[in-house]
PDB file of C-alpha atoms in Angstrom:
ATOM      1  CA  MET A 326    -112.914  51.787 -84.627  1.00 85.00           C
ATOM      2  CA  LYS A 327    -114.810  48.846 -83.133  1.00 89.00           C
ATOM      3  CA  ARG A 328    -116.867  46.434 -85.213  1.00 90.00           C
ATOM      4  CA  ALA A 329    -120.287  44.849 -85.014  1.00 95.00           C
ATOM      5  CA  ILE A 330    -121.933  42.371 -87.350  1.00 95.00           C
ATOM      6  CA  ILE A 331    -125.329  41.891 -88.893  1.00 94.00           C
ATOM      7  CA  VAL A 332    -126.281  38.600 -90.502  1.00 89.00           C
ATOM      8  CA  ASP A 333    -129.469  39.508 -92.333  1.00 95.00           C
ATOM      9  CA  SER A 334    -130.440  42.724 -94.100  1.00 93.00           C
ATOM     10  CA  ASN A 335    -133.696  42.778 -92.074  1.00 95.00           C
ATOM     11  CA  ASP A 336    -131.843  42.901 -88.727  1.00 96.00           C
ATOM     12  CA  ASN A 337    -132.505  46.017 -86.647  1.00 97.00           C
ATOM     13  CA  THR A 338    -129.736  45.015 -84.233  1.00 97.00           C
ATOM     14  CA  ALA A 339    -126.079  44.158 -84.675  1.00 97.00           C
ATOM     15  CA  VAL A 340    -123.823  42.053 -82.450  1.00 96.00           C
ATOM     16  CA  VAL A 341    -120.700  43.751 -81.079  1.00 96.00           C
ATOM     17  CA  VAL A 342    -117.609  41.597 -81.557  1.00 95.00           C
ATOM     18  CA  GLN A 343    -115.602  43.191 -78.749  1.00 95.00           C
ATOM     19  CA  ASN A 344    -116.434  45.083 -75.574  1.00 97.00           C
ATOM     20  CA  THR A 345    -117.660  48.481 -76.684  1.00 97.00           C
ATOM     21  CA  TYR A 346    -117.760  51.607 -74.574  1.00 97.00           C
ATOM     22  CA  ARG A 347    -119.957  54.696 -74.591  1.00 97.00           C
ATOM     23  CA  GLU A 348    -119.186  57.113 -77.438  1.00 97.00           C
ATOM     24  CA  GLU A 349    -116.991  54.651 -79.360  1.00 96.00           C
ATOM     25  CA  LEU A 350    -117.508  54.455 -83.099  1.00 96.00           C
ATOM     26  CA  LEU A 351    -118.681  51.141 -84.545  1.00 95.00           C
ATOM     27  CA  LYS A 352    -118.357  50.021 -88.141  1.00 93.00           C
ATOM     28  CA  ILE A 353    -121.342  47.877 -89.123  1.00 92.00           C
ATOM     29  CA  GLY A 354    -121.221  46.941 -92.787  1.00 87.00           C
ATOM     30  CA  ASP A 355    -121.228  50.273 -94.610  1.00 88.00           C
ATOM     31  CA  LYS A 356    -122.738  52.124 -91.643  1.00 91.00           C
ATOM     32  CA  THR A 357    -120.998  53.916 -88.764  1.00 94.00           C
ATOM     33  CA  LEU A 358    -122.766  54.144 -85.396  1.00 95.00           C
ATOM     34  CA  ILE A 359    -121.858  55.711 -82.049  1.00 97.00           C
ATOM     35  CA  ALA A 360    -122.387  53.528 -78.975  1.00 97.00           C
ATOM     36  CA  ALA A 361    -124.748  55.335 -76.596  1.00 98.00           C
ATOM     37  CA  GLU A 362    -123.588  53.211 -73.653  1.00 97.00           C
ATOM     38  CA  ASP A 363    -121.215  50.389 -72.756  1.00 97.00           C
ATOM     39  CA  ILE A 364    -122.095  47.151 -74.555  1.00 97.00           C
ATOM     40  CA  PRO A 365    -120.429  43.836 -73.644  1.00 97.00           C
ATOM     41  CA  LEU A 366    -118.907  41.488 -76.213  1.00 96.00           C
ATOM     42  CA  GLY A 367    -121.590  39.408 -77.952  1.00 96.00           C
ATOM     43  CA  HIS A 368    -124.476  41.686 -76.998  1.00 96.00           C
ATOM     44  CA  LYS A 369    -126.782  43.561 -79.351  1.00 97.00           C
ATOM     45  CA  ILE A 370    -126.783  47.229 -80.328  1.00 97.00           C
ATOM     46  CA  ALA A 371    -129.761  48.990 -81.924  1.00 98.00           C
ATOM     47  CA  MET A 372    -128.998  49.905 -85.539  1.00 96.00           C
ATOM     48  CA  ASP A 373    -131.946  52.273 -85.893  1.00 94.00           C
ATOM     49  CA  ARG A 374    -134.738  53.466 -83.619  1.00 97.00           C
ATOM     50  CA  ILE A 375    -136.853  50.519 -82.473  1.00 98.00           C
ATOM     51  CA  ALA A 376    -140.290  51.617 -81.291  1.00 98.00           C
ATOM     52  CA  LYS A 377    -141.946  50.182 -78.183  1.00 98.00           C
ATOM     53  CA  GLY A 378    -143.751  46.964 -79.169  1.00 96.00           C
ATOM     54  CA  GLU A 379    -141.724  46.508 -82.364  1.00 97.00           C
ATOM     55  CA  PHE A 380    -139.945  43.202 -82.949  1.00 96.00           C
ATOM     56  CA  ILE A 381    -136.238  42.943 -82.198  1.00 97.00           C
ATOM     57  CA  ILE A 382    -134.727  41.247 -85.269  1.00 96.00           C
ATOM     58  CA  LYS A 383    -131.461  39.303 -85.039  1.00 95.00           C
ATOM     59  CA  TYR A 384    -130.218  36.834 -87.668  1.00 92.00           C
ATOM     60  CA  GLY A 385    -133.319  37.665 -89.709  1.00 93.00           C
ATOM     61  CA  VAL A 386    -135.825  36.419 -87.112  1.00 90.00           C
ATOM     62  CA  PRO A 387    -137.776  38.113 -84.322  1.00 93.00           C
ATOM     63  CA  ILE A 388    -136.247  37.347 -80.924  1.00 93.00           C
ATOM     64  CA  GLY A 389    -138.243  39.713 -78.730  1.00 95.00           C
ATOM     65  CA  LYS A 390    -140.258  42.925 -78.597  1.00 97.00           C
ATOM     66  CA  ALA A 391    -139.070  46.319 -77.448  1.00 98.00           C
ATOM     67  CA  LEU A 392    -140.398  47.137 -73.971  1.00 97.00           C
ATOM     68  CA  VAL A 393    -139.582  50.823 -74.545  1.00 98.00           C
ATOM     69  CA  ASP A 394    -138.432  52.954 -77.447  1.00 98.00           C
ATOM     70  CA  ILE A 395    -134.793  52.012 -78.123  1.00 98.00           C
ATOM     71  CA  GLU A 396    -132.656  54.645 -79.791  1.00 97.00           C
ATOM     72  CA  PRO A 397    -129.805  53.868 -82.220  1.00 97.00           C
ATOM     73  CA  GLY A 398    -126.580  52.935 -80.443  1.00 97.00           C
ATOM     74  CA  ARG A 399    -128.348  51.622 -77.330  1.00 98.00           C
ATOM     75  CA  HIS A 400    -127.685  48.249 -75.716  1.00 98.00           C
ATOM     76  CA  VAL A 401    -130.486  45.820 -76.614  1.00 98.00           C
ATOM     77  CA  HIS A 402    -130.860  43.238 -73.855  1.00 96.00           C
ATOM     78  CA  THR A 403    -133.181  41.978 -71.119  1.00 92.00           C
ATOM     79  CA  GLN A 404    -133.673  45.469 -69.632  1.00 94.00           C
ATOM     80  CA  ASN A 405    -135.534  46.645 -72.737  1.00 96.00           C
ATOM     81  CA  VAL A 406    -136.642  43.458 -74.545  1.00 96.00           C
ATOM     82  CA  GLU A 407    -139.758  41.379 -73.868  1.00 94.00           C
ATOM     83  CA  ASP A 408    -139.257  37.623 -74.227  1.00 91.00           C
ATOM     84  CA  ILE A 409    -141.516  36.202 -76.947  1.00 92.00           C
ATOM     85  CA  THR A 410    -140.517  32.539 -76.707  1.00 85.00           C
ATOM     86  CA  GLU A 411    -144.052  31.315 -75.969  1.00 87.00           C
ATOM     87  CA  GLU A 412    -145.532  33.448 -78.751  1.00 84.00           C
ATOM     88  CA  LEU A 413    -142.998  32.052 -81.242  1.00 82.00           C
ATOM     89  CA  CYS A 414    -143.605  28.469 -80.106  1.00 82.00           C
ATOM     90  CA  ARG A 415    -147.369  28.868 -80.617  1.00 85.00           C
ATOM     91  CA  HIS A 416    -146.786  30.430 -84.045  1.00 76.00           C
ATOM     92  CA  TYR A 417    -144.516  27.621 -85.257  1.00 75.00           C
ATOM     93  CA  GLU A 418    -146.673  24.895 -83.729  1.00 79.00           C
ATOM     94  CA  LYS A 419    -149.684  26.250 -85.640  1.00 79.00           C
ATOM     95  CA  LYS A 420    -147.644  26.640 -88.832  1.00 73.00           C
ATOM     96  CA  TYR A 421    -146.378  23.045 -88.768  1.00 75.00           C
ATOM     97  CA  ARG A 422    -149.777  21.670 -87.818  1.00 77.00           C
ATOM     98  CA  GLU A 423    -151.275  23.404 -90.880  1.00 73.00           C
ATOM     99  CA  ILE A 424    -148.732  21.861 -93.254  1.00 71.00           C
ATOM    100  CA  GLY A 425    -149.051  18.429 -91.673  1.00 67.00           C
ATOM    101  CA  GLU A 426    -145.588  17.987 -90.176  1.00 58.00           C
TER     102      GLU A 426
END
């Protein structure tokens, strides 16, 4: 059985720690998941269904938004994730401006 890791309990993705192939079983904490497609080492896999527009959470922070519905076991990468770098930068700039840093 292959393995994947989550860092934060709020993560809706896990990171595969070896190349994973379609229909392989993954052990992720106390959960078992079937890979729906090939997923390269270091890439993300959806832990649960992620609805279109929902944040992709990795390491406890949003890193993107789902461009489409992403089913459990699917590869989560640039083909189905919207980059939110600018949105995050604006959010943190406003946050730090409000607290005077």
